[in-house]
Short mmCIF file of C-alpha atoms and ligand atoms in Angstrom, two decimals:
data_model
loop_
_atom_site.label_atom_id
_atom_site.label_comp_id
_atom_site.label_asym_id
_atom_site.label_seq_id
_atom_site.Cartn_x
_atom_site.Cartn_y
_atom_site.Cartn_z
CA MET A 264 0.00 0.00 0.00
CA PRO A 265 1.21 3.55 -0.67
CA SER A 266 2.48 5.53 2.32
CA ASP A 267 0.80 8.70 3.61
CA SER A 268 3.17 10.98 1.69
CA PHE A 269 2.30 9.29 -1.58
CA THR A 270 -0.06 11.31 -3.76
CA PRO A 271 -1.16 8.93 -6.48
CA PRO A 272 -2.29 10.22 -9.84
CA GLN A 273 -6.04 9.91 -10.11
CA HIS A 274 -5.96 9.03 -13.79
CA VAL A 275 -3.11 7.14 -15.44
CA ALA A 276 -3.02 6.54 -19.20
CA ILE A 277 -0.65 3.97 -20.70
CA ILE A 278 0.74 3.59 -24.21
CA MET A 279 1.43 -0.15 -24.12
CA ASP A 280 4.24 -0.46 -26.64
CA GLY A 281 6.87 -3.08 -27.43
CA ASN A 282 4.89 -6.32 -27.80
CA GLY A 283 6.24 -6.94 -31.30
CA ARG A 284 9.88 -6.41 -30.32
CA TRP A 285 9.45 -8.58 -27.24
CA ALA A 286 8.38 -11.47 -29.49
CA THR A 287 10.68 -10.98 -32.49
CA GLY A 288 13.67 -10.62 -30.16
CA ARG A 289 12.95 -14.20 -29.11
CA GLY A 290 12.36 -15.39 -32.69
CA TRP A 291 8.61 -15.66 -32.12
CA PRO A 292 5.67 -14.25 -34.13
CA ARG A 293 4.51 -10.75 -33.13
CA LEU A 294 1.16 -12.13 -31.97
CA VAL A 295 2.87 -14.06 -29.19
CA GLY A 296 3.99 -10.67 -27.85
CA HIS A 297 0.45 -9.35 -28.02
CA ARG A 298 -0.83 -12.37 -26.08
CA LYS A 299 1.83 -11.83 -23.42
CA GLY A 300 0.92 -8.13 -23.40
CA ALA A 301 -2.71 -9.01 -22.66
CA GLU A 302 -1.54 -11.01 -19.62
CA ARG A 303 0.27 -7.89 -18.40
CA VAL A 304 -2.89 -5.85 -18.78
CA LYS A 305 -4.64 -8.18 -16.34
CA GLU A 306 -1.88 -7.74 -13.76
CA ILE A 307 -1.73 -3.96 -14.08
CA VAL A 308 -5.52 -3.67 -13.87
CA ALA A 309 -5.54 -5.89 -10.77
CA ALA A 310 -2.78 -3.83 -9.12
CA SER A 311 -4.25 -0.39 -9.87
CA PRO A 312 -6.88 0.06 -7.12
CA ASP A 313 -4.37 -0.75 -4.34
CA LEU A 314 -1.99 1.82 -5.86
CA GLY A 315 -4.65 4.48 -5.39
CA ILE A 316 -5.63 4.78 -9.05
CA LYS A 317 -9.29 5.45 -9.85
CA TRP A 318 -8.98 5.81 -13.63
CA LEU A 319 -6.81 3.71 -15.93
CA THR A 320 -6.86 4.26 -19.69
CA ILE A 321 -4.89 1.98 -22.00
CA TYR A 322 -4.03 2.33 -25.67
CA ALA A 323 -4.69 -1.01 -27.36
CA PHE A 324 -5.09 -0.15 -31.07
CA SER A 325 -4.60 3.15 -32.86
CA THR A 326 -6.25 4.49 -36.00
CA GLU A 327 -2.81 4.05 -37.60
CA ASN A 328 -2.45 0.37 -36.61
CA TRP A 329 -4.62 -0.71 -39.58
CA LYS A 330 -1.41 -0.32 -41.61
CA ARG A 331 -0.15 -3.61 -40.13
CA SER A 332 -0.55 -7.00 -41.82
CA THR A 333 -4.04 -8.50 -42.00
CA GLU A 334 -2.79 -11.37 -39.87
CA GLU A 335 -1.66 -9.04 -37.08
CA VAL A 336 -4.78 -6.84 -37.23
CA LEU A 337 -7.13 -9.85 -37.13
CA GLY A 338 -5.03 -11.43 -34.39
CA LEU A 339 -5.31 -8.28 -32.27
CA MET A 340 -9.08 -8.02 -32.84
CA GLY A 341 -9.46 -11.67 -31.81
CA LEU A 342 -7.41 -10.97 -28.70
CA PHE A 343 -9.69 -8.06 -27.73
CA SER A 344 -12.79 -10.26 -28.06
CA ARG A 345 -11.23 -13.08 -26.05
CA TYR A 346 -10.06 -10.65 -23.37
CA ILE A 347 -13.59 -9.34 -22.87
CA GLU A 348 -15.14 -12.82 -22.91
CA ARG A 349 -12.65 -14.37 -20.50
CA GLU A 350 -12.26 -11.43 -18.15
CA ALA A 351 -15.90 -10.29 -17.97
CA ASP A 352 -16.74 -12.12 -14.73
CA ARG A 353 -13.56 -10.99 -12.96
CA ILE A 354 -14.03 -7.39 -14.12
CA ALA A 355 -17.61 -7.42 -12.87
CA THR A 356 -16.86 -9.00 -9.47
CA ASP A 357 -13.85 -6.71 -8.92
CA SER A 358 -16.21 -3.74 -9.38
CA VAL A 359 -14.29 -2.43 -12.38
CA ARG A 360 -16.21 -0.21 -14.77
CA MET A 361 -15.08 -0.86 -18.34
CA ARG A 362 -15.44 1.63 -21.17
CA PHE A 363 -14.04 1.99 -24.67
CA ILE A 364 -12.93 5.04 -26.62
CA GLY A 365 -12.22 5.28 -30.34
CA ASP A 366 -14.29 4.91 -33.50
CA ARG A 367 -16.24 1.66 -33.24
CA THR A 368 -17.81 1.88 -36.68
CA ARG A 369 -14.83 0.12 -38.29
CA LEU A 370 -14.83 -2.79 -35.81
CA ASP A 371 -16.69 -6.01 -36.55
CA SER A 372 -20.16 -6.35 -35.11
CA ARG A 373 -19.30 -9.26 -32.82
CA LEU A 374 -16.53 -7.32 -31.07
CA ARG A 375 -18.78 -4.26 -30.90
CA GLY A 376 -21.47 -6.36 -29.26
CA LEU A 377 -19.02 -7.60 -26.62
CA MET A 378 -17.85 -4.02 -25.98
CA ASP A 379 -21.41 -2.72 -25.59
CA GLY A 380 -22.27 -5.68 -23.37
CA ILE A 381 -19.44 -5.26 -20.87
CA GLU A 382 -19.95 -1.49 -20.75
CA ALA A 383 -23.61 -2.02 -19.84
CA ARG A 384 -22.85 -4.85 -17.41
CA THR A 385 -20.26 -2.83 -15.46
CA ALA A 386 -21.93 0.60 -15.65
CA GLY A 387 -22.72 0.56 -11.91
CA ASN A 388 -19.17 -0.32 -10.81
CA ASN A 389 -16.82 2.24 -9.29
CA ARG A 390 -13.70 0.70 -7.75
CA LEU A 391 -11.66 1.29 -10.92
CA ASN A 392 -12.61 2.96 -14.20
CA LEU A 393 -10.85 1.02 -16.95
CA THR A 394 -10.99 2.57 -20.41
CA VAL A 395 -9.57 0.78 -23.43
CA ALA A 396 -8.73 2.76 -26.57
CA ILE A 397 -9.50 0.66 -29.66
CA ASN A 398 -9.32 2.22 -33.12
CA TYR A 399 -8.53 5.41 -31.23
CA GLY A 400 -6.69 8.38 -32.70
CA GLY A 401 -6.64 11.79 -31.06
CA ARG A 402 -6.95 13.66 -34.34
CA ASP A 403 -9.77 11.40 -35.49
CA GLU A 404 -11.57 12.00 -32.18
CA ILE A 405 -11.21 15.79 -32.52
CA LEU A 406 -12.42 15.64 -36.13
CA ARG A 407 -15.49 13.61 -35.20
CA ALA A 408 -16.27 16.07 -32.39
CA THR A 409 -15.74 19.06 -34.69
CA ARG A 410 -18.09 17.64 -37.31
CA ALA A 411 -20.76 17.07 -34.65
CA LEU A 412 -20.36 20.65 -33.40
CA ALA A 413 -20.52 21.99 -36.98
CA VAL A 414 -23.81 20.17 -37.53
CA ARG A 415 -25.32 21.90 -34.47
CA VAL A 416 -24.05 25.28 -35.61
CA ALA A 417 -25.50 24.69 -39.08
CA GLU A 418 -28.86 23.70 -37.53
CA GLY A 419 -28.81 26.90 -35.53
CA THR A 420 -28.83 25.11 -32.14
CA LEU A 421 -25.29 26.10 -31.15
CA ASP A 422 -23.68 29.54 -31.08
CA PRO A 423 -20.01 29.25 -32.20
CA ALA A 424 -19.08 31.70 -29.42
CA ALA A 425 -20.39 29.17 -26.86
CA ILE A 426 -17.77 26.57 -27.84
CA ASP A 427 -15.35 26.56 -24.91
CA ASP A 428 -13.10 23.97 -23.21
CA ALA A 429 -16.02 22.30 -21.48
CA VAL A 430 -18.16 22.06 -24.62
CA MET A 431 -15.27 20.57 -26.59
CA SER A 432 -14.35 18.12 -23.81
CA GLY A 433 -17.97 17.05 -23.64
CA MET A 434 -17.99 16.13 -27.34
CA LEU A 435 -14.97 13.84 -27.13
CA ASP A 436 -15.07 10.07 -26.54
CA THR A 437 -13.67 10.83 -23.08
CA ALA A 438 -16.60 13.10 -22.11
CA ASP A 439 -17.15 11.15 -18.87
CA LEU A 440 -13.46 10.88 -17.93
CA PRO A 441 -11.22 13.32 -16.04
CA ASP A 442 -8.06 14.37 -17.88
CA PRO A 443 -5.10 12.04 -17.34
CA ASP A 444 -2.58 13.16 -14.72
CA LEU A 445 0.17 10.85 -15.92
CA VAL A 446 0.88 9.21 -19.28
CA ILE A 447 3.31 6.28 -19.31
CA ARG A 448 4.86 4.87 -22.49
CA THR A 449 6.81 1.63 -22.51
CA SER A 450 9.40 0.37 -25.03
CA GLY A 451 11.71 3.39 -25.09
CA GLU A 452 9.90 5.40 -27.77
CA THR A 453 9.47 9.01 -26.70
CA ARG A 454 6.45 10.01 -28.74
CA THR A 455 2.74 10.13 -28.04
CA SER A 456 1.51 8.50 -31.28
CA ASN A 457 -1.83 10.33 -31.42
CA PHE A 458 -2.89 9.38 -27.86
CA LEU A 459 -5.17 11.82 -25.99
CA PRO A 460 -3.70 15.07 -27.43
CA TRP A 461 -6.53 17.23 -26.05
CA GLN A 462 -6.89 15.48 -22.71
CA ALA A 463 -3.18 15.13 -21.89
CA ALA A 464 -2.32 18.78 -22.60
CA TYR A 465 -1.17 19.18 -18.98
CA ALA A 466 -0.33 15.57 -18.13
CA GLU A 467 3.03 14.47 -16.77
CA TYR A 468 4.89 11.96 -18.96
CA GLU A 469 7.05 8.97 -18.06
CA PHE A 470 8.95 6.93 -20.62
CA THR A 471 10.48 3.58 -19.73
CA PRO A 472 12.65 1.33 -21.94
CA THR A 473 10.85 -1.75 -20.61
CA LEU A 474 8.86 -3.57 -23.30
CA TRP A 475 5.16 -3.86 -22.39
CA PRO A 476 5.21 -7.67 -21.85
CA ASP A 477 7.94 -7.10 -19.22
CA PHE A 478 6.22 -4.19 -17.47
CA SER A 479 5.57 -5.31 -13.89
CA PRO A 480 3.32 -3.97 -11.12
CA ALA A 481 6.57 -3.24 -9.22
CA GLU A 482 7.85 -0.91 -11.98
CA PHE A 483 4.38 0.63 -12.19
CA ALA A 484 4.54 1.39 -8.45
CA GLN A 485 8.02 2.97 -8.85
CA ILE A 486 6.80 5.25 -11.63
CA LEU A 487 3.81 6.29 -9.52
CA ALA A 488 6.13 7.10 -6.61
CA ARG A 489 8.21 9.36 -8.89
CA TYR A 490 5.05 11.10 -10.05
CA SER A 491 4.09 11.91 -6.47
CA SER A 492 7.27 13.99 -6.07
CA ARG A 493 6.65 16.09 -9.18
CA GLU A 494 5.45 19.66 -8.88
CA ARG A 495 2.59 20.46 -11.20
CA ARG A 496 2.20 24.18 -11.87
CA PHE A 497 -0.38 24.41 -14.68
CA GLY A 498 1.21 27.65 -15.84
CA GLY A 499 1.06 29.28 -12.44
CA VAL A 500 3.66 29.96 -9.75
CA VAL A 501 3.95 27.79 -6.67
CA LYS A 502 4.05 29.83 -3.45
CA ALA A 503 7.26 29.47 -1.41
C1 IPE B 662 2.11 -2.30 -28.93
O1 IPE B 662 3.15 -3.11 -29.33
C2 IPE B 662 0.77 -2.88 -29.21
C3 IPE B 662 0.06 -2.29 -30.35
C4 IPE B 662 0.43 -1.23 -31.01
C5 IPE B 662 -1.14 -2.97 -30.80
P1 IPE B 662 3.72 -3.06 -30.82
O2 IPE B 662 3.03 -4.09 -31.62
O3 IPE B 662 3.68 -1.69 -31.37
O4 IPE B 662 5.21 -3.52 -30.56
P2 IPE B 662 6.51 -2.96 -31.28
O5 IPE B 662 6.53 -1.46 -31.08
O6 IPE B 662 6.41 -3.32 -32.73
O7 IPE B 662 7.63 -3.62 -30.57
C1 IPE B 663 1.07 3.23 -30.25
O1 IPE B 663 2.06 2.30 -30.57
C2 IPE B 663 -0.28 2.59 -30.31
C3 IPE B 663 -0.57 1.60 -29.28
C4 IPE B 663 0.19 1.31 -28.25
C5 IPE B 663 -1.82 0.92 -29.41
P1 IPE B 663 2.63 2.15 -32.06
O2 IPE B 663 3.66 1.10 -31.99
O3 IPE B 663 1.51 1.93 -33.00
O4 IPE B 663 3.24 3.60 -32.33
P2 IPE B 663 4.40 4.06 -33.32
O5 IPE B 663 4.09 3.46 -34.66
O6 IPE B 663 5.68 3.54 -32.76
O7 IPE B 663 4.34 5.55 -33.28
MG1 MG B 664 4.98 -0.16 -31.32
#
């Protein structure tokens, strides 16, 4: 358990990267890395409430990941379905609320049905809010929101001058989520790859060289401890 001086981030977002390298480095197919990565997700989700985290958002598939081979894309989609099917009971009994962000229209109807089902089944849970980004891209999300706002303006039901931070935030897939306090990326890449550009405008970032299949709850706890010693100023000045 965290000590009294530990101020955990309320909302942690993770760019789970490095599954492919973890597998190919061992001479195995990339999908083996994705399967191992899914096992890690279970551990990190299970560890989160005791680390003081209320909101956990994980990047599982980006709008750019369709560029990968059909085999890899279909393998990942199958993994998402199996994860929901196999984990549903545990998620529900652990009082985890599961949500998804991203454009669902390009996902197959069976996966979409599973996503809708677990969202509805866990809607009353509140121990941990787990959000999985599937076919998510920050620019795509902002474009979809902008189009929806433009429709209202064209209909005459929205005054352009009324579009402020809150209105925009409310149009995004993350309308019900607080902004992330901390974004973690594994695998040593120091880029954000289109993840939560609006929401993470004031987030803290942590980059670790660890590949996602090797990312342990112990390393997660270390990163959270480092976060608690950071000073967040939000553009202001901290009084001496
Ligand atoms: C992250 O691992 C998972 C997804 C993007 C789906 P990668 O598959 O990107 O692994 P690397 O970066 O190729 O090692
Ligand atoms: C970001 O990882 C997307 C996910 C973790 C789902 P990528 O591996 O797709 O990102 P790039 O290609 O290195 O920027
Ligand atoms: Mg990658």
